[in-house]
Amino acid sequence: MEVVITPHGAVVNEIVAGIVARVLQSRAAPVLGLATGNSPLGVYRQLIERYQRGELSAAHASAVLLDEYVGLSPDHPETYRAFIRREFVDHIDLPISRLFTPDVDAGDLSAACRDYDQLIGEMGGVDVQLLGIGRDGHLGFNEPGSSLASRTRLKTLTRATRDDNARYFDDRHERVPRHVVTQGLGTILEARHLVLIASGPAKASPIARAVEGPVSAMCPASVLQLHPHVTVVVDDEAASQLRLVDYYREAYDNKPSWQDM
Ligand code: GLP
C-alpha cells in the first residue's frame, strides 16, 4: 500500500486526477470505478478541466458506480446516478450508455446484484477504483460487520451514515433511504488499482484504522490491506493519526522515477 501525504486537498486532487488520466490514455477500453460523496469531487473537477483543455478524452471508456440508494424515485436528484452525472459524467465525453449503476428498481434485487458483478467481470474488471471512506470506516456502503469477501448486495445503513448523508436531504436523516445496494468488499478488491482519497480532520481516525489497524470487518476499509495495488492519497489532517507518517513521506519523496503510481 502506498500512502501519499500532501499539504492540502488541491494536491490530493492533482495526484488522483493524474492516475485516472494515465488509465484513460494507456488503455484501449478503460473501466473507471466511480465513487460519490465529497472526497472525489475535486478529482472530478480536475478531470473536467483537463477534458475542457483538450488534454483527455473518455470517449472510449466505461464507468461503474460503487453504490446506489434503494427506494428513491429514479428522477430524485440525490440518487447516486444523478449525483455522478451532475458532478462528473455529464461534463466529459464518456458515453452515457457506458455509465453503469446498480439496478435498484429491479423486481428481483438479488438477481440484479449478481448481474452487476457479472457485468463488471464481462467488461474486464475495473482499471482504477476511486474510493472515499466513511467515518465508521465504511467503503462504498459496506458498513462495519460487512463480510470482507462480500459481493454486490443489499445493505442497511447505520444511523451514523444516515446522519452523515442527511446533508443531501435537507438535513433530515429520516429522508435518507435506509437501504442501499453496494458493491461488496470482495467485488471492490477485484479492481486492478484502488485509490482511496481523504482530507480533513474527520478522516484521521478512519484512515489510521484502515491503513494501520487490524484487518477487520469492524473497519471495512481495512480490507484494502489485502489488495496488491492500493494508493491512499491524504492531506496532512487526514494523515495526522498515522504512526508511520515519516516513513510514508520518505518513501514518496524518494520514489524511483520508473515506478508508477
Ligand atoms: C457515502 C458513500 C461513500 C463515501 C462516504 C464518505 O457513504 N457511499 O462512497 O466514501 O459517503 O463521503 P465523503 O467523501 O463525503 O466524506
Coordinates of N, CA, C and O in Angstrom, one line a residue, residues 23-205:
V23 N -4.7 6.2 -16.9 CA -5.5 5.0 -17.2 C -6.3 5.3 -18.5 O -6.3 4.4 -19.5
L24 N -6.9 6.5 -18.6 CA -7.6 6.8 -19.9 C -6.7 6.8 -21.1 O -7.1 6.4 -22.2
Q25 N -5.5 7.3 -20.9 CA -4.5 7.4 -22.0 C -3.9 6.0 -22.4 O -3.6 5.8 -23.6
S26 N -3.8 5.1 -21.4 CA -3.0 3.9 -21.7 C -3.8 2.7 -22.1 O -3.3 1.7 -22.6
R27 N -5.1 2.8 -21.9 CA -5.9 1.5 -22.1 C -6.9 1.8 -23.3 O -7.4 2.8 -23.4
A28 N -7.1 0.7 -24.0 CA -8.0 0.8 -25.2 C -9.5 0.9 -24.8 O -10.2 1.7 -25.4
A29 N -9.9 0.2 -23.7 CA -11.2 0.3 -23.3 C -11.3 0.4 -21.7 O -11.6 -0.6 -21.0
P30 N -10.8 1.5 -21.2 CA -10.7 1.6 -19.8 C -12.0 1.6 -19.0 O -13.0 2.1 -19.6
V31 N -12.0 1.0 -17.8 CA -13.2 1.0 -17.0 C -12.8 1.8 -15.7 O -12.0 1.4 -15.0
L32 N -13.6 2.8 -15.5 CA -13.4 3.7 -14.3 C -14.4 3.2 -13.2 O -15.6 3.1 -13.5
G33 N -13.9 3.1 -12.0 CA -14.8 2.8 -10.9 C -15.0 4.2 -10.1 O -14.0 4.7 -9.6
L34 N -16.2 4.6 -10.1 CA -16.5 6.0 -9.6 C -17.2 5.9 -8.2 O -17.9 4.9 -7.9
A35 N -16.9 6.9 -7.4 CA -17.5 7.0 -6.1 C -18.2 8.3 -5.9 O -17.9 9.3 -6.6
T36 N -19.1 8.4 -5.0 CA -19.8 9.6 -4.7 C -19.3 10.2 -3.4 O -18.3 9.8 -2.9
G37 N -20.0 11.2 -2.8 CA -19.5 11.8 -1.6 C -18.6 13.0 -2.0 O -18.3 13.2 -3.2
N38 N -18.2 13.7 -1.0 CA -17.3 14.9 -1.2 C -15.9 14.6 -1.6 O -15.3 15.3 -2.4
S39 N -15.4 13.5 -1.1 CA -14.0 13.2 -1.3 C -13.5 13.3 -2.7 O -12.4 13.9 -3.0
P40 N -14.2 12.6 -3.7 CA -13.7 12.6 -5.0 C -14.1 13.9 -5.9 O -13.6 14.0 -7.0
L41 N -14.8 14.8 -5.3 CA -15.4 15.9 -6.1 C -14.3 16.7 -6.8 O -14.4 17.1 -7.9
G42 N -13.2 17.0 -6.0 CA -12.1 17.8 -6.6 C -11.4 17.1 -7.7 O -10.9 17.7 -8.6
V43 N -11.3 15.8 -7.6 CA -10.7 15.0 -8.6 C -11.6 15.1 -9.9 O -11.1 15.3 -11.0
Y44 N -12.9 15.0 -9.7 CA -13.8 15.1 -10.9 C -13.6 16.5 -11.6 O -13.6 16.6 -12.8
R45 N -13.5 17.5 -10.7 CA -13.4 18.9 -11.3 C -12.1 19.0 -12.1 O -12.0 19.6 -13.2
Q46 N -11.0 18.4 -11.5 CA -9.7 18.4 -12.2 C -9.8 17.7 -13.6 O -9.3 18.2 -14.6
L47 N -10.5 16.6 -13.6 CA -10.6 15.8 -14.8 C -11.5 16.6 -15.8 O -11.2 16.6 -17.0
I48 N -12.5 17.2 -15.4 CA -13.4 18.0 -16.3 C -12.5 19.1 -16.9 O -12.6 19.4 -18.1
E49 N -11.7 19.8 -16.1 CA -10.9 20.9 -16.6 C -9.9 20.3 -17.6 O -9.7 21.0 -18.7
R50 N -9.3 19.2 -17.3 CA -8.4 18.6 -18.3 C -9.1 18.3 -19.6 O -8.5 18.4 -20.7
Y51 N -10.3 17.8 -19.5 CA -11.1 17.5 -20.7 C -11.4 18.7 -21.5 O -11.2 18.8 -22.7
Q52 N -11.8 19.8 -20.7 CA -12.1 21.1 -21.4 C -10.9 21.7 -22.1 O -11.0 22.4 -23.1
R53 N -9.7 21.4 -21.6 CA -8.5 21.9 -22.2 C -8.0 21.0 -23.3 O -7.0 21.2 -23.9
G54 N -8.8 19.9 -23.6 CA -8.4 19.0 -24.7 C -7.3 18.1 -24.3 O -6.7 17.4 -25.2
E55 N -7.0 17.9 -23.0 CA -5.9 17.1 -22.6 C -6.3 15.6 -22.3 O -5.5 14.7 -22.2
L56 N -7.6 15.3 -22.2 CA -8.0 13.9 -22.1 C -9.4 13.7 -22.7 O -10.2 14.6 -22.8
S57 N -9.6 12.4 -23.0 CA -10.9 12.0 -23.5 C -11.3 10.7 -22.8 O -10.5 9.9 -22.5
A58 N -12.6 10.6 -22.6 CA -13.2 9.3 -22.0 C -14.1 8.7 -23.0 O -15.0 7.9 -22.6
A59 N -14.0 9.1 -24.3 CA -15.0 8.6 -25.3 C -14.9 7.1 -25.4 O -15.9 6.5 -25.9
H60 N -13.8 6.5 -25.1 CA -13.6 5.1 -25.3 C -13.7 4.3 -23.9 O -13.4 3.2 -23.8
A61 N -14.2 5.1 -22.9 CA -14.2 4.5 -21.5 C -15.6 4.1 -21.1 O -16.6 4.4 -21.7
S62 N -15.6 3.3 -20.1 CA -16.9 2.9 -19.4 C -16.7 3.3 -17.9 O -15.6 3.5 -17.4
A63 N -17.8 3.4 -17.2 CA -17.7 3.7 -15.8 C -18.7 2.9 -15.0 O -19.9 2.8 -15.5
V64 N -18.3 2.5 -13.8 CA -19.3 1.8 -13.0 C -19.3 2.5 -11.6 O -18.3 2.9 -11.1
L65 N -20.5 2.6 -11.0 CA -20.6 3.3 -9.7 C -20.5 2.2 -8.6 O -21.0 1.1 -8.8
L66 N -20.0 2.7 -7.5 CA -19.9 1.8 -6.3 C -21.2 1.4 -5.7 O -21.3 0.3 -5.2
D67 N -22.1 2.3 -5.6 CA -23.3 2.0 -4.8 C -24.5 2.9 -5.2 O -24.3 3.8 -6.0
E68 N -25.7 2.6 -4.7 CA -26.9 3.4 -5.0 C -27.9 3.2 -3.9 O -28.0 2.1 -3.3
Y69 N -28.7 4.2 -3.7 CA -29.8 4.2 -2.7 C -30.9 3.3 -3.3 O -31.1 3.3 -4.5
V70 N -31.6 2.6 -2.4 CA -32.8 1.9 -2.8 C -34.0 2.7 -2.2 O -34.0 3.1 -1.1
G71 N -35.0 2.9 -3.1 CA -36.3 3.5 -2.6 C -36.5 4.9 -3.1 O -37.5 5.5 -2.8
L72 N -35.5 5.5 -3.7 CA -35.7 6.9 -4.2 C -36.3 6.7 -5.6 O -36.0 5.7 -6.3
S73 N -37.1 7.7 -6.0 CA -37.7 7.6 -7.4 C -36.5 7.9 -8.4 O -35.6 8.6 -8.0
P74 N -36.5 7.2 -9.5 CA -35.4 7.3 -10.5 C -35.1 8.8 -10.8 O -33.9 9.1 -11.2
D75 N -36.0 9.7 -10.7 CA -35.7 11.1 -11.1 C -35.4 12.0 -9.8 O -35.3 13.2 -9.9
H76 N -35.2 11.3 -8.7 CA -34.8 12.1 -7.5 C -33.3 12.6 -7.7 O -32.5 11.9 -8.1
P77 N -33.1 13.9 -7.4 CA -31.8 14.5 -7.6 C -30.7 13.9 -6.8 O -29.5 14.1 -7.1
E78 N -31.0 13.2 -5.7 CA -29.9 12.6 -4.9 C -29.7 11.1 -5.1 O -29.0 10.5 -4.3
T79 N -30.2 10.6 -6.2 CA -29.8 9.2 -6.5 C -28.3 9.4 -6.8 O -27.8 10.4 -7.3
Y80 N -27.5 8.3 -6.6 CA -26.1 8.4 -6.9 C -25.8 8.5 -8.4 O -24.9 9.1 -8.8
R81 N -26.8 7.9 -9.2 CA -26.6 8.1 -10.6 C -26.8 9.6 -11.0 O -26.0 10.1 -11.8
A82 N -27.7 10.2 -10.4 CA -27.9 11.7 -10.7 C -26.7 12.5 -10.2 O -26.2 13.3 -10.9
F83 N -26.2 12.1 -9.0 CA -25.0 12.8 -8.5 C -23.8 12.7 -9.4 O -23.2 13.7 -9.7
I84 N -23.5 11.5 -9.9 CA -22.3 11.3 -10.6 C -22.4 11.9 -12.0 O -21.5 12.4 -12.6
R85 N -23.7 12.0 -12.5 CA -23.9 12.6 -13.8 C -23.7 14.1 -13.6 O -22.9 14.8 -14.4
R86 N -24.3 14.7 -12.6 CA -24.2 16.1 -12.4 C -22.8 16.6 -12.1 O -22.3 17.6 -12.5
E87 N -22.1 15.8 -11.3 CA -20.7 16.2 -10.8 C -19.6 15.9 -11.8 O -18.5 16.4 -11.7
F88 N -19.9 14.9 -12.7 CA -18.8 14.5 -13.5 C -19.1 14.0 -14.9 O -18.8 14.7 -15.9
V89 N -19.9 13.0 -15.0 CA -20.0 12.3 -16.3 C -20.7 13.2 -17.4 O -20.2 13.2 -18.5
D90 N -21.6 14.0 -17.0 CA -22.3 14.9 -18.0 C -21.4 16.0 -18.5 O -21.7 16.7 -19.5
H91 N -20.2 16.2 -17.9 CA -19.3 17.3 -18.3 C -18.1 16.8 -19.1 O -17.2 17.6 -19.4
I92 N -18.1 15.5 -19.4 CA -17.0 14.9 -20.2 C -17.6 14.1 -21.3 O -18.8 14.1 -21.4
D93 N -16.8 13.5 -22.1 CA -17.3 12.8 -23.3 C -17.5 11.3 -23.1 O -17.6 10.6 -24.1
L94 N -17.6 10.9 -21.8 CA -17.9 9.5 -21.6 C -19.3 9.2 -22.1 O -20.2 9.9 -21.6
P95 N -19.5 8.2 -23.0 CA -20.9 8.0 -23.5 C -21.8 7.6 -22.3 O -21.5 6.7 -21.5
I96 N -23.0 8.2 -22.2 CA -23.9 8.0 -21.1 C -24.3 6.5 -21.1 O -24.6 5.9 -20.0
S97 N -24.4 5.9 -22.3 CA -24.8 4.5 -22.3 C -23.7 3.6 -21.7 O -24.0 2.4 -21.5
R98 N -22.5 4.1 -21.4 CA -21.4 3.3 -20.8 C -21.3 3.7 -19.3 O -20.3 3.3 -18.7
L99 N -22.3 4.3 -18.8 CA -22.3 4.6 -17.3 C -23.2 3.5 -16.7 O -24.4 3.5 -17.0
F100 N -22.6 2.7 -15.8 CA -23.4 1.6 -15.2 C -23.6 1.9 -13.7 O -22.6 2.2 -13.0
T101 N -24.8 1.7 -13.2 CA -25.1 1.8 -11.8 C -26.0 0.6 -11.4 O -26.7 0.1 -12.3
P102 N -26.0 0.3 -10.2 CA -26.8 -0.9 -9.8 C -28.3 -0.6 -10.1 O -28.8 0.5 -9.9
D103 N -29.0 -1.6 -10.6 CA -30.4 -1.5 -10.9 C -31.2 -1.8 -9.7 O -31.7 -2.9 -9.4
V104 N -31.4 -0.7 -8.9 CA -32.1 -0.8 -7.6 C -33.6 -0.9 -7.8 O -34.3 -1.1 -6.8
D105 N -34.1 -0.7 -9.0 CA -35.6 -0.8 -9.2 C -36.0 -2.2 -9.8 O -37.2 -2.4 -10.1
A106 N -35.0 -3.1 -9.9 CA -35.3 -4.4 -10.4 C -36.3 -5.2 -9.5 O -36.2 -5.0 -8.3
G107 N -37.2 -6.0 -10.2 CA -38.1 -6.8 -9.4 C -37.4 -7.8 -8.5 O -37.7 -8.0 -7.3
D108 N -36.3 -8.4 -9.1 CA -35.5 -9.3 -8.3 C -34.2 -8.7 -8.0 O -33.2 -8.7 -8.8
L109 N -34.1 -8.0 -6.8 CA -32.9 -7.3 -6.5 C -31.7 -8.1 -6.3 O -30.6 -7.7 -6.8
S110 N -31.8 -9.3 -5.8 CA -30.7 -10.2 -5.6 C -30.1 -10.6 -7.0 O -28.9 -10.6 -7.2
A111 N -31.0 -10.8 -8.0 CA -30.5 -11.2 -9.3 C -29.8 -10.0 -9.9 O -28.8 -10.1 -10.6
A112 N -30.4 -8.8 -9.7 CA -29.8 -7.6 -10.2 C -28.4 -7.3 -9.7 O -27.5 -6.9 -10.3
C113 N -28.2 -7.7 -8.4 CA -26.9 -7.5 -7.7 C -25.9 -8.5 -8.4 O -24.7 -8.1 -8.7
R114 N -26.3 -9.7 -8.6 CA -25.5 -10.7 -9.2 C -25.1 -10.3 -10.6 O -24.0 -10.4 -11.1
D115 N -26.1 -9.7 -11.3 CA -25.9 -9.2 -12.7 C -24.8 -8.1 -12.7 O -24.0 -8.0 -13.7
Y116 N -24.9 -7.3 -11.7 CA -23.9 -6.1 -11.7 C -22.5 -6.7 -11.6 O -21.6 -6.2 -12.3
D117 N -22.3 -7.6 -10.7 CA -20.9 -8.2 -10.6 C -20.5 -8.9 -11.9 O -19.4 -8.8 -12.3
Q118 N -21.5 -9.5 -12.5 CA -21.2 -10.2 -13.7 C -20.8 -9.2 -14.8 O -19.9 -9.4 -15.6
L119 N -21.6 -8.1 -14.9 CA -21.3 -7.1 -15.9 C -19.9 -6.5 -15.7 O -19.2 -6.4 -16.7
I120 N -19.5 -6.3 -14.5 CA -18.2 -5.7 -14.2 C -17.1 -6.7 -14.7 O -16.1 -6.4 -15.4
G121 N -17.4 -8.0 -14.5 CA -16.4 -9.1 -14.9 C -16.4 -9.1 -16.5 O -15.3 -9.2 -17.1
E122 N -17.5 -9.0 -17.1 CA -17.6 -9.1 -18.6 C -16.9 -7.9 -19.2 O -16.4 -8.0 -20.3
M123 N -16.9 -6.7 -18.5 CA -16.2 -5.6 -19.1 C -14.7 -5.7 -18.9 O -13.9 -4.8 -19.3
G124 N -14.2 -6.8 -18.2 CA -12.8 -7.0 -18.0 C -12.3 -6.5 -16.7 O -11.1 -6.4 -16.4
G125 N -13.3 -6.1 -15.8 CA -12.9 -5.6 -14.5 C -12.6 -4.1 -14.5 O -12.4 -3.5 -15.6
V126 N -12.6 -3.5 -13.3 CA -12.4 -2.1 -13.1 C -10.8 -1.8 -13.2 O -10.1 -2.5 -12.5
D127 N -10.4 -0.8 -13.9 CA -9.0 -0.5 -14.0 C -8.6 0.3 -12.8 O -7.5 0.1 -12.2
V128 N -9.3 1.4 -12.5 CA -9.0 2.2 -11.3 C -10.3 2.5 -10.6 O -11.2 3.0 -11.2
Q129 N -10.3 2.2 -9.3 CA -11.5 2.4 -8.5 C -11.2 3.5 -7.5 O -10.3 3.4 -6.7
L130 N -11.9 4.6 -7.6 CA -11.8 5.7 -6.7 C -12.7 5.4 -5.4 O -13.8 4.9 -5.6
L131 N -12.2 5.7 -4.3 CA -12.9 5.4 -3.0 C -12.8 6.6 -2.0 O -11.7 7.2 -1.9
G132 N -13.9 6.8 -1.3 CA -13.8 7.6 -0.1 C -13.9 6.7 1.1 O -14.0 5.5 0.9
I133 N -14.0 7.3 2.2 CA -14.1 6.5 3.5 C -15.1 7.1 4.4 O -15.1 8.4 4.5
G134 N -16.0 6.4 5.0 CA -17.0 6.9 5.9 C -16.3 7.0 7.3 O -15.2 6.5 7.5
R135 N -16.9 7.8 8.2 CA -16.3 8.0 9.5 C -16.2 6.7 10.3 O -15.4 6.6 11.2
D136 N -17.1 5.7 10.0 CA -17.0 4.4 10.6 C -16.1 3.4 9.9 O -16.1 2.3 10.1
G137 N -15.4 4.0 8.9 CA -14.5 3.1 8.1 C -15.2 2.4 6.9 O -14.7 1.5 6.4
H138 N -16.4 2.8 6.6 CA -17.1 2.1 5.5 C -16.6 2.5 4.1 O -16.0 3.6 3.9
L139 N -16.7 1.5 3.2 CA -16.2 1.6 1.9 C -17.4 1.4 1.0 O -18.0 0.3 1.2
G140 N -17.6 2.3 0.0 CA -18.9 2.1 -0.7 C -20.0 2.3 0.4 O -19.9 3.3 1.1
F141 N -20.9 1.4 0.5 CA -21.8 1.4 1.6 C -21.6 0.1 2.4 O -22.6 -0.4 3.0
N142 N -20.4 -0.4 2.4 CA -20.2 -1.6 3.2 C -19.9 -1.2 4.7 O -18.9 -0.7 5.0
E143 N -21.0 -1.3 5.5 CA -20.9 -0.8 6.8 C -20.1 -1.8 7.7 O -19.9 -2.9 7.3
P144 N -19.7 -1.4 8.9 CA -19.0 -2.3 9.8 C -19.8 -3.6 10.0 O -21.0 -3.6 10.1
G145 N -19.0 -4.7 9.9 CA -19.7 -6.0 10.0 C -19.8 -6.7 8.6 O -20.2 -7.8 8.5
S146 N -19.5 -5.9 7.6 CA -19.6 -6.5 6.2 C -18.6 -7.5 6.0 O -17.4 -7.4 6.4
S147 N -19.0 -8.6 5.4 CA -18.0 -9.7 5.0 C -16.9 -9.1 4.2 O -17.2 -8.4 3.2
L148 N -15.7 -9.5 4.5 CA -14.6 -9.0 3.7 C -14.6 -9.6 2.3 O -13.8 -9.2 1.4
A149 N -15.4 -10.7 2.1 CA -15.5 -11.3 0.8 C -16.8 -11.0 0.1 O -17.1 -11.6 -0.9
S150 N -17.5 -10.0 0.6 CA -18.9 -9.8 0.1 C -18.9 -9.4 -1.3 O -18.0 -8.8 -1.9
R151 N -20.1 -9.7 -1.9 CA -20.3 -9.3 -3.3 C -21.4 -8.2 -3.3 O -21.9 -7.8 -2.3
T152 N -21.7 -7.7 -4.5 CA -22.7 -6.6 -4.6 C -24.0 -7.2 -4.0 O -24.5 -8.3 -4.3
R153 N -24.6 -6.4 -3.1 CA -25.8 -6.8 -2.4 C -26.6 -5.7 -1.7 O -26.0 -4.6 -1.6
L154 N -27.7 -6.0 -1.2 CA -28.5 -5.0 -0.4 C -27.9 -4.9 1.0 O -27.5 -5.8 1.6
K155 N -27.8 -3.6 1.4 CA -27.3 -3.4 2.8 C -28.2 -2.4 3.5 O -28.9 -1.6 2.8
T156 N -28.2 -2.5 4.8 CA -28.9 -1.5 5.6 C -27.9 -0.5 6.2 O -26.9 -0.9 6.7
L157 N -28.2 0.8 6.0 CA -27.3 1.8 6.5 C -27.3 1.9 8.1 O -28.4 1.8 8.6
T158 N -26.2 2.3 8.6 CA -26.2 2.6 10.1 C -26.8 4.0 10.3 O -26.9 4.8 9.4
R159 N -27.2 4.2 11.5 CA -27.8 5.5 11.9 C -26.7 6.6 11.6 O -27.0 7.7 11.1
A160 N -25.4 6.3 11.9 CA -24.4 7.3 11.8 C -24.2 7.7 10.3 O -24.1 8.9 10.0
T161 N -24.3 6.7 9.4 CA -24.2 7.0 8.0 C -25.4 7.8 7.5 O -25.2 8.8 6.7
R162 N -26.6 7.5 8.0 CA -27.7 8.2 7.5 C -27.7 9.7 8.1 O -28.0 10.6 7.4
D163 N -27.1 9.8 9.3 CA -26.9 11.2 9.8 C -25.9 12.0 8.9 O -26.2 13.1 8.6
D164 N -24.8 11.3 8.6 CA -23.8 12.0 7.7 C -24.4 12.4 6.4 O -24.0 13.4 5.8
N165 N -25.2 11.5 5.8 CA -25.7 11.8 4.5 C -27.0 12.7 4.5 O -27.5 13.0 3.4
A166 N -27.5 13.0 5.7 CA -28.6 13.9 5.8 C -28.4 15.2 5.1 O -29.3 15.9 4.7
R167 N -27.1 15.6 5.0 CA -26.8 16.9 4.4 C -27.3 17.0 2.9 O -27.5 18.1 2.4
Y168 N -27.5 15.8 2.3 CA -28.0 15.8 0.9 C -29.5 15.8 0.9 O -30.1 15.8 -0.2
F169 N -30.1 15.7 2.1 CA -31.6 15.5 2.2 C -32.2 16.6 3.1 O -32.9 16.2 4.1
D170 N -31.8 17.8 2.9 CA -32.3 18.9 3.7 C -32.0 18.7 5.2 O -32.9 19.1 6.1
D171 N -30.9 18.1 5.6 CA -30.6 17.8 6.9 C -31.6 17.0 7.7 O -31.7 17.0 8.9
R172 N -32.4 16.2 6.9 CA -33.4 15.4 7.6 C -33.0 13.9 7.4 O -33.2 13.3 6.4
H173 N -32.5 13.3 8.5 CA -31.9 12.0 8.4 C -33.0 11.0 8.0 O -32.8 9.9 7.4
E174 N -34.3 11.3 8.4 CA -35.4 10.3 8.2 C -35.7 10.3 6.7 O -36.3 9.4 6.2
R175 N -35.1 11.2 5.9 CA -35.4 11.2 4.4 C -34.3 10.4 3.7 O -34.4 10.1 2.5
V176 N -33.2 10.1 4.4 CA -32.1 9.3 3.8 C -32.6 7.8 3.7 O -33.0 7.3 4.8
P177 N -32.5 7.2 2.6 CA -33.0 5.9 2.5 C -32.3 5.0 3.5 O -31.1 5.2 3.8
R178 N -33.0 4.0 4.0 CA -32.4 3.1 4.9 C -31.6 2.0 4.2 O -30.7 1.4 4.8
H179 N -32.0 1.7 3.0 CA -31.4 0.6 2.3 C -30.6 1.1 1.0 O -31.0 2.1 0.4
V180 N -29.6 0.3 0.7 CA -28.8 0.6 -0.5 C -28.3 -0.7 -1.1 O -28.4 -1.7 -0.5
V181 N -27.9 -0.5 -2.4 CA -27.1 -1.6 -3.0 C -25.7 -1.1 -3.1 O -25.4 0.0 -3.6
T182 N -24.7 -1.9 -2.7 CA -23.3 -1.6 -2.8 C -22.5 -2.7 -3.4 O -22.8 -3.9 -3.1
Q183 N -21.5 -2.3 -4.2 CA -20.5 -3.3 -4.5 C -20.0 -3.9 -3.2 O -19.8 -3.2 -2.2
G184 N -19.8 -5.2 -3.2 CA -19.2 -5.8 -1.9 C -17.7 -5.5 -1.8 O -17.1 -5.1 -2.8
L185 N -17.2 -5.8 -0.6 CA -15.7 -5.6 -0.4 C -15.0 -6.6 -1.4 O -13.9 -6.2 -1.9
G186 N -15.5 -7.8 -1.5 CA -14.8 -8.7 -2.5 C -14.9 -8.2 -3.9 O -13.9 -8.4 -4.7
T187 N -16.0 -7.6 -4.3 CA -16.1 -7.0 -5.6 C -15.1 -5.9 -5.8 O -14.3 -5.8 -6.8
I188 N -15.0 -5.0 -4.8 CA -14.1 -3.9 -4.9 C -12.6 -4.4 -5.0 O -11.8 -3.8 -5.8
L189 N -12.3 -5.4 -4.3 CA -10.9 -5.9 -4.3 C -10.5 -6.5 -5.7 O -9.3 -6.7 -5.9
E190 N -11.5 -6.7 -6.5 CA -11.1 -7.2 -7.9 C -10.7 -6.1 -8.8 O -10.2 -6.4 -9.9
A191 N -10.9 -4.9 -8.5 CA -10.4 -3.8 -9.3 C -8.8 -3.8 -9.3 O -8.2 -4.3 -8.4
R192 N -8.2 -3.4 -10.5 CA -6.8 -3.5 -10.6 C -6.0 -2.5 -9.7 O -5.0 -2.8 -9.2
H193 N -6.6 -1.4 -9.5 CA -5.9 -0.3 -8.7 C -7.0 0.4 -7.9 O -8.0 0.9 -8.4
L194 N -6.8 0.4 -6.6 CA -7.7 1.1 -5.7 C -7.1 2.4 -5.2 O -5.9 2.4 -4.7
V195 N -7.8 3.5 -5.3 CA -7.3 4.8 -4.9 C -8.2 5.4 -3.8 O -9.4 5.7 -4.2
L196 N -7.7 5.4 -2.6 CA -8.6 6.0 -1.5 C -8.2 7.4 -1.3 O -7.0 7.8 -1.1
I197 N -9.2 8.3 -1.3 CA -9.0 9.7 -1.1 C -9.6 10.2 0.2 O -10.7 9.9 0.5
A198 N -8.8 11.0 0.9 CA -9.4 11.5 2.2 C -8.7 12.8 2.5 O -7.5 13.0 2.4
S199 N -9.5 13.8 3.0 CA -8.9 15.0 3.5 C -9.7 15.5 4.7 O -10.9 15.2 4.9
G200 N -9.1 16.3 5.6 CA -9.7 16.9 6.7 C -9.6 16.0 8.0 O -9.4 14.8 7.9
P201 N -9.7 16.7 9.1 CA -9.5 16.0 10.4 C -10.5 14.9 10.7 O -10.2 13.9 11.4
A202 N -11.7 15.0 10.2 CA -12.7 13.9 10.5 C -12.3 12.6 9.9 O -12.8 11.5 10.3
K203 N -11.4 12.6 8.9 CA -11.0 11.3 8.3 C -9.7 10.7 9.0 O -9.3 9.7 8.6
A204 N -9.1 11.4 9.9 CA -7.9 11.0 10.5 C -8.0 9.6 11.2 O -7.2 8.7 11.0
S205 N -9.1 9.4 12.0 CA -9.3 8.2 12.7 C -9.6 7.0 11.7 O -8.9 6.0 11.8

